[in-house]
Coordinates of C-alpha atoms in Angstrom, one line a residue:
M1 CA 80.2 142.7 -148.0
E2 CA 79.0 146.0 -146.6
K3 CA 78.5 148.9 -149.1
P4 CA 80.3 152.0 -148.6
N5 CA 78.4 155.1 -147.6
K6 CA 77.0 157.2 -150.8
K7 CA 79.0 160.2 -151.4
Q8 CA 77.8 163.9 -151.7
V9 CA 78.7 165.1 -155.4
L10 CA 79.1 168.6 -156.6
L11 CA 78.3 168.6 -160.2
F12 CA 79.4 171.4 -162.4
Y13 CA 78.2 171.3 -166.0
C14 CA 78.6 173.3 -169.4
V15 CA 75.9 175.5 -171.0
E16 CA 74.7 172.9 -173.5
S17 CA 74.2 170.4 -170.6
Q18 CA 72.2 172.4 -168.4
E19 CA 68.9 170.5 -168.9
L20 CA 70.6 167.1 -168.4
A21 CA 72.5 168.5 -165.4
H22 CA 69.2 169.3 -163.8
K23 CA 67.7 165.9 -164.5
I24 CA 70.5 164.2 -162.9
S25 CA 70.4 166.3 -159.7
A26 CA 66.8 165.4 -159.5
Q27 CA 67.6 161.7 -159.3
S28 CA 69.3 162.2 -155.9
D29 CA 69.6 164.7 -152.9
L30 CA 73.3 163.7 -152.9
I31 CA 74.0 165.4 -156.3
Q32 CA 74.2 169.2 -155.9
L33 CA 74.5 171.5 -158.9
Q34 CA 77.2 174.1 -159.1
S35 CA 77.8 177.0 -161.5
I36 CA 80.3 178.4 -163.7
N37 CA 80.4 181.8 -165.2
W38 CA 81.0 181.1 -168.9
R39 CA 82.1 184.4 -170.3
S40 CA 84.4 185.6 -173.2
F41 CA 86.8 188.4 -173.7
D42 CA 86.1 190.7 -176.7
D43 CA 88.6 188.7 -178.8
G44 CA 86.4 185.6 -178.1
F45 CA 88.7 183.7 -175.8
P46 CA 87.3 182.3 -172.7
N47 CA 87.0 184.4 -169.6
L48 CA 85.9 181.8 -167.0
F49 CA 85.1 181.8 -163.3
I50 CA 84.3 178.8 -161.0
N51 CA 81.8 180.0 -158.3
N52 CA 82.5 179.2 -154.8
A53 CA 86.0 177.6 -155.5
Q54 CA 87.0 177.5 -152.1
D55 CA 84.0 175.7 -150.7
I56 CA 84.7 172.6 -152.9
R57 CA 87.8 171.8 -151.1
G58 CA 87.7 168.2 -149.9
Q59 CA 84.5 167.6 -151.8
H60 CA 83.7 165.2 -154.4
V61 CA 83.4 167.1 -157.7
A62 CA 82.1 166.1 -161.1
F63 CA 81.8 167.9 -164.5
L64 CA 79.3 167.2 -167.2
A65 CA 80.8 167.9 -170.4
S66 CA 79.4 168.2 -174.0
F67 CA 82.0 168.2 -176.7
S68 CA 79.5 168.9 -179.5
S69 CA 81.7 171.0 -181.8
P70 CA 85.5 172.0 -181.7
A71 CA 84.4 175.5 -180.7
V72 CA 83.2 174.7 -177.3
I73 CA 85.9 172.1 -176.3
F74 CA 88.7 174.4 -175.3
E75 CA 86.7 176.4 -172.8
Q76 CA 85.4 173.1 -171.1
L77 CA 88.8 171.7 -171.2
S78 CA 90.0 174.8 -169.3
V79 CA 87.6 174.2 -166.6
I80 CA 88.1 170.3 -166.5
F81 CA 92.0 171.1 -166.0
A82 CA 91.3 173.6 -163.3
L83 CA 88.7 171.7 -161.1
P84 CA 91.0 168.8 -159.9
R85 CA 93.7 171.2 -158.7
L86 CA 91.2 172.9 -156.3
F87 CA 91.9 170.4 -153.6
V88 CA 88.9 168.3 -154.3
A89 CA 88.6 164.9 -152.7
S90 CA 88.0 163.4 -156.3
F91 CA 87.2 164.4 -159.6
T92 CA 84.8 162.7 -162.4
L93 CA 84.4 163.8 -165.9
V94 CA 81.2 162.7 -167.4
L95 CA 81.6 163.0 -171.2
P96 CA 78.5 160.9 -172.5
F97 CA 79.5 161.2 -176.0
F98 CA 83.1 160.9 -177.1
P99 CA 83.0 162.7 -180.4
T100 CA 85.9 161.7 -182.0
G101 CA 85.5 157.8 -181.3
S102 CA 84.7 156.8 -185.1
F103 CA 88.0 158.3 -186.1
E104 CA 90.2 155.5 -184.5
R105 CA 91.9 154.0 -187.4
M106 CA 94.5 154.9 -190.0
E107 CA 93.8 153.5 -193.6
E108 CA 97.0 155.1 -195.1
E109 CA 99.9 157.1 -194.1
G110 CA 98.9 160.6 -193.2
D111 CA 95.5 159.9 -191.6
V112 CA 95.3 161.3 -188.3
A113 CA 93.3 159.2 -185.6
T114 CA 91.8 161.9 -183.8
A115 CA 90.2 159.5 -181.2
F116 CA 93.8 158.8 -180.0
T117 CA 94.4 162.8 -179.8
M118 CA 91.5 163.3 -177.7
A119 CA 92.2 160.4 -175.4
R120 CA 95.7 161.7 -174.9
I121 CA 94.4 165.2 -174.1
L122 CA 92.0 163.8 -171.6
S123 CA 94.6 161.5 -170.1
N124 CA 96.8 164.8 -169.0
I125 CA 94.0 165.9 -166.7
P126 CA 95.6 166.7 -163.4
V127 CA 95.4 164.1 -160.7
S128 CA 93.3 165.3 -157.6
R129 CA 93.8 164.6 -154.0
G130 CA 92.0 161.3 -154.5
G131 CA 93.9 160.0 -157.3
P132 CA 93.1 159.8 -161.0
T133 CA 90.2 161.2 -162.8
S134 CA 87.3 159.0 -163.3
L135 CA 86.1 159.3 -167.1
V136 CA 82.5 158.3 -167.6
I137 CA 81.8 157.7 -171.3
Y138 CA 78.5 156.0 -173.0
D139 CA 78.7 153.5 -175.8
I140 CA 82.3 154.7 -177.1
H141 CA 82.5 153.6 -180.8
A142 CA 85.1 151.0 -180.3
L143 CA 85.9 149.3 -177.0
Q144 CA 89.4 149.0 -177.8
E145 CA 89.8 152.8 -177.5
R146 CA 89.8 152.2 -173.7
F147 CA 93.7 151.4 -174.3
Y148 CA 94.1 155.0 -175.8
F149 CA 93.9 156.5 -172.4
G150 CA 96.8 156.9 -170.0
D151 CA 97.1 156.1 -166.3
H152 CA 96.0 159.5 -165.1
V153 CA 92.4 158.7 -165.9
L154 CA 90.2 155.8 -165.3
P155 CA 87.9 155.3 -168.1
L156 CA 84.4 153.9 -167.2
F157 CA 82.5 152.8 -170.2
E158 CA 78.8 152.8 -169.6
T159 CA 76.0 151.9 -172.2
G160 CA 72.5 153.1 -173.0
M161 CA 71.3 149.5 -173.7
P162 CA 69.4 149.1 -170.5
L163 CA 67.3 152.2 -171.3
L164 CA 66.6 150.7 -174.8
K165 CA 65.5 147.2 -173.1
Q166 CA 63.4 148.9 -170.6
R167 CA 61.4 151.0 -173.3
L168 CA 61.0 147.8 -175.5
H169 CA 59.5 145.8 -172.8
Q170 CA 56.8 148.5 -172.5
L171 CA 55.7 148.2 -176.1
P172 CA 52.3 146.6 -176.8
D173 CA 54.1 144.2 -179.3
A174 CA 57.1 143.6 -177.1
D175 CA 56.9 139.8 -177.7
N176 CA 57.0 140.3 -181.4
V177 CA 60.3 142.5 -181.4
V178 CA 63.4 141.6 -183.4
I179 CA 66.7 143.6 -183.0
A180 CA 68.4 144.3 -186.3
F181 CA 72.3 145.4 -186.5
P182 CA 73.0 147.5 -189.4
D183 CA 76.6 145.6 -189.8
D184 CA 78.8 143.1 -188.3
G185 CA 80.6 145.9 -186.1
A186 CA 77.2 146.8 -184.3
W187 CA 76.3 143.0 -183.9
K188 CA 79.8 142.6 -182.3
R189 CA 79.3 145.6 -180.0
F190 CA 75.9 145.0 -178.7
H191 CA 74.5 141.7 -179.4
K192 CA 75.5 140.1 -175.9
Q193 CA 73.6 142.8 -174.2
L194 CA 70.5 142.2 -176.4
D195 CA 70.7 138.3 -176.7
H196 CA 67.2 137.7 -175.3
F197 CA 65.8 139.0 -178.4
P198 CA 65.8 137.4 -181.8
T199 CA 68.3 139.2 -184.2
V200 CA 68.8 139.9 -187.8
V201 CA 72.1 141.2 -189.4
C202 CA 72.5 143.4 -192.4
T203 CA 75.6 144.0 -194.3
K204 CA 76.9 146.4 -197.0
V205 CA 78.3 144.8 -200.2
R206 CA 79.8 146.6 -203.0
E207 CA 78.2 146.7 -206.6
G208 CA 80.3 148.7 -208.7
D209 CA 80.9 152.1 -207.2
K210 CA 78.1 151.7 -204.7
R211 CA 77.7 150.1 -201.2
I212 CA 74.4 148.3 -201.1
V213 CA 72.7 147.1 -197.9
R214 CA 71.6 143.5 -197.9
L215 CA 70.1 141.1 -195.2
K216 CA 72.8 139.0 -194.3
E217 CA 71.1 136.6 -191.7
G218 CA 67.8 136.2 -189.7
D219 CA 64.3 136.3 -190.5
C220 CA 62.1 139.6 -189.8
A221 CA 58.9 138.7 -191.8
G222 CA 55.9 139.9 -189.7
R223 CA 58.0 141.4 -186.8
H224 CA 58.7 144.7 -185.5
V225 CA 62.3 145.3 -186.2
V226 CA 64.4 147.7 -184.2
I227 CA 67.8 148.9 -185.8
V228 CA 70.4 149.2 -182.9
D229 CA 73.7 151.2 -183.4
D230 CA 75.9 153.4 -181.2
L231 CA 75.5 156.6 -183.3
V232 CA 73.9 158.2 -186.3
Q233 CA 75.3 160.9 -188.6
S234 CA 73.5 161.4 -191.9
G235 CA 71.2 158.5 -191.2
G236 CA 71.7 157.0 -194.7
T237 CA 72.6 153.5 -193.7
L238 CA 69.5 153.4 -191.2
I239 CA 67.2 154.5 -194.2
E240 CA 68.6 151.9 -196.4
C241 CA 68.4 149.1 -193.6
Q242 CA 64.6 150.0 -193.3
K243 CA 64.2 149.4 -196.9
V244 CA 65.7 146.1 -196.9
L245 CA 63.9 145.1 -193.7
A246 CA 60.4 146.2 -195.1
A247 CA 61.1 144.4 -198.2
H248 CA 61.8 141.2 -196.2
G249 CA 58.4 141.6 -194.7
A250 CA 58.8 143.5 -191.4
T251 CA 55.7 145.0 -190.4
K252 CA 57.2 147.8 -188.4
V253 CA 60.7 149.2 -188.2
S254 CA 62.1 151.5 -185.5
A255 CA 65.7 152.4 -184.6
Y256 CA 67.8 153.2 -181.5
V257 CA 71.1 155.1 -181.2
T258 CA 72.8 156.3 -178.2
H259 CA 74.3 159.4 -180.0
A260 CA 72.2 161.1 -182.3
V261 CA 74.9 163.4 -183.9
F262 CA 72.7 164.5 -186.8
P263 CA 75.0 167.2 -188.5
K264 CA 73.4 169.7 -190.8
R265 CA 69.9 168.8 -189.4
S266 CA 70.0 165.5 -191.0
W267 CA 67.3 164.3 -188.6
E268 CA 64.8 166.1 -190.6
R269 CA 64.9 163.0 -193.0
F270 CA 63.0 160.9 -190.3
I271 CA 60.3 163.3 -189.3
H272 CA 56.9 162.0 -189.8
T273 CA 54.8 163.8 -192.5
D274 CA 51.3 163.4 -193.9
G275 CA 50.1 164.3 -197.3
E276 CA 51.1 163.3 -200.6
N277 CA 54.5 162.5 -199.7
S278 CA 53.9 160.9 -196.5
N279 CA 57.0 159.7 -194.5
K280 CA 56.5 157.3 -191.6
A281 CA 59.1 154.7 -192.4
F282 CA 60.1 154.5 -188.7
E283 CA 57.5 153.6 -186.2
Y284 CA 59.9 154.8 -183.2
F285 CA 63.3 156.4 -183.3
W286 CA 64.8 156.4 -179.7
I287 CA 67.9 158.4 -178.8
T288 CA 69.3 159.2 -175.6
D289 CA 70.3 163.0 -174.4
S290 CA 74.0 162.6 -175.0
C291 CA 74.0 165.1 -177.8
A292 CA 72.3 168.0 -176.4
P293 CA 71.7 170.2 -179.5
T294 CA 70.0 167.3 -181.2
V295 CA 67.8 167.0 -178.3
K296 CA 66.8 170.6 -178.4
D297 CA 66.0 170.2 -182.1
I298 CA 63.8 167.3 -182.2
A299 CA 61.7 167.9 -179.1
N300 CA 58.1 166.8 -179.6
K301 CA 58.8 165.8 -183.2
A302 CA 57.6 162.2 -184.2
P303 CA 59.1 159.5 -184.5
F304 CA 61.7 160.7 -182.0
E305 CA 61.6 159.8 -178.3
V306 CA 64.6 160.6 -175.9
L307 CA 65.6 158.1 -173.3
T308 CA 67.5 160.2 -170.5
L309 CA 70.8 159.0 -169.3
A310 CA 70.2 161.0 -166.0
G311 CA 69.5 158.1 -163.8
S312 CA 72.5 156.1 -165.3
I313 CA 74.9 159.0 -164.8
A314 CA 73.6 159.5 -161.1
D315 CA 74.4 156.0 -160.5
A316 CA 77.9 156.3 -162.0
L317 CA 78.8 159.2 -159.8
Q318 CA 78.5 157.0 -156.9
I319 CA 81.1 154.6 -158.1

């Protein structure tokens, strides 16, 4: 079957995503960056202007968003709701990290499932001349969240796992790598994408008032173990997993998460240090650039290494 001609895409982006936007445009001559004036009135509310608005009529348009905090979401939503109405041929929203994805359940009456709230907001993006908005999200916390979105958007769920696999094959000890999942949820989420690697699975058990990490299954003795999960917040679970794996004979422990949220600079717990209180528990800690503020903070700090989503996003914009 003959492939359709590739399309020219005009890519707008928020302030936080500027670096990633430039990396995406460098992947292809078919992606051209566009600009928005991100200004504010004296009262703090957005005063926004989409440059060259008339020139994007009939063009394929995309917006690279970063919902890193509630403070920046409203101004970006204002642009996201405006772009499809400018007579564009199609509209794609790239939201690498869906920030409320881990708040998808109600455990008792009164809990607010903000994952559903965010999905409903994005489902009301105006339809463009080309039809519903394409919504690109990477490693959403729970796959069933696709059903939270309405018919006005077409969610495209991508993954950072190919980036990890490529990096693992570059390691000098690639043949000695074992994948570890910190819990059953991570195993269910990712094991099929990493099934050519041996695996171990950890679990959390309750002992009194504490939840303790234990090794549930698999053998990690003498191996380079890479813990894989979709996101990290405080990092406490990863640190406990590392201790358990090392106690069971792992010679090296590394970690990968697609979304390095790290609130309150919790990434500092992982930084390599020398001296009396040396900390080099993790050989590598791979993240993607889905969370722009973290990428800026951890630049050139071992053990962190950023695997960029730029190439994958550039490919997704051609779908």
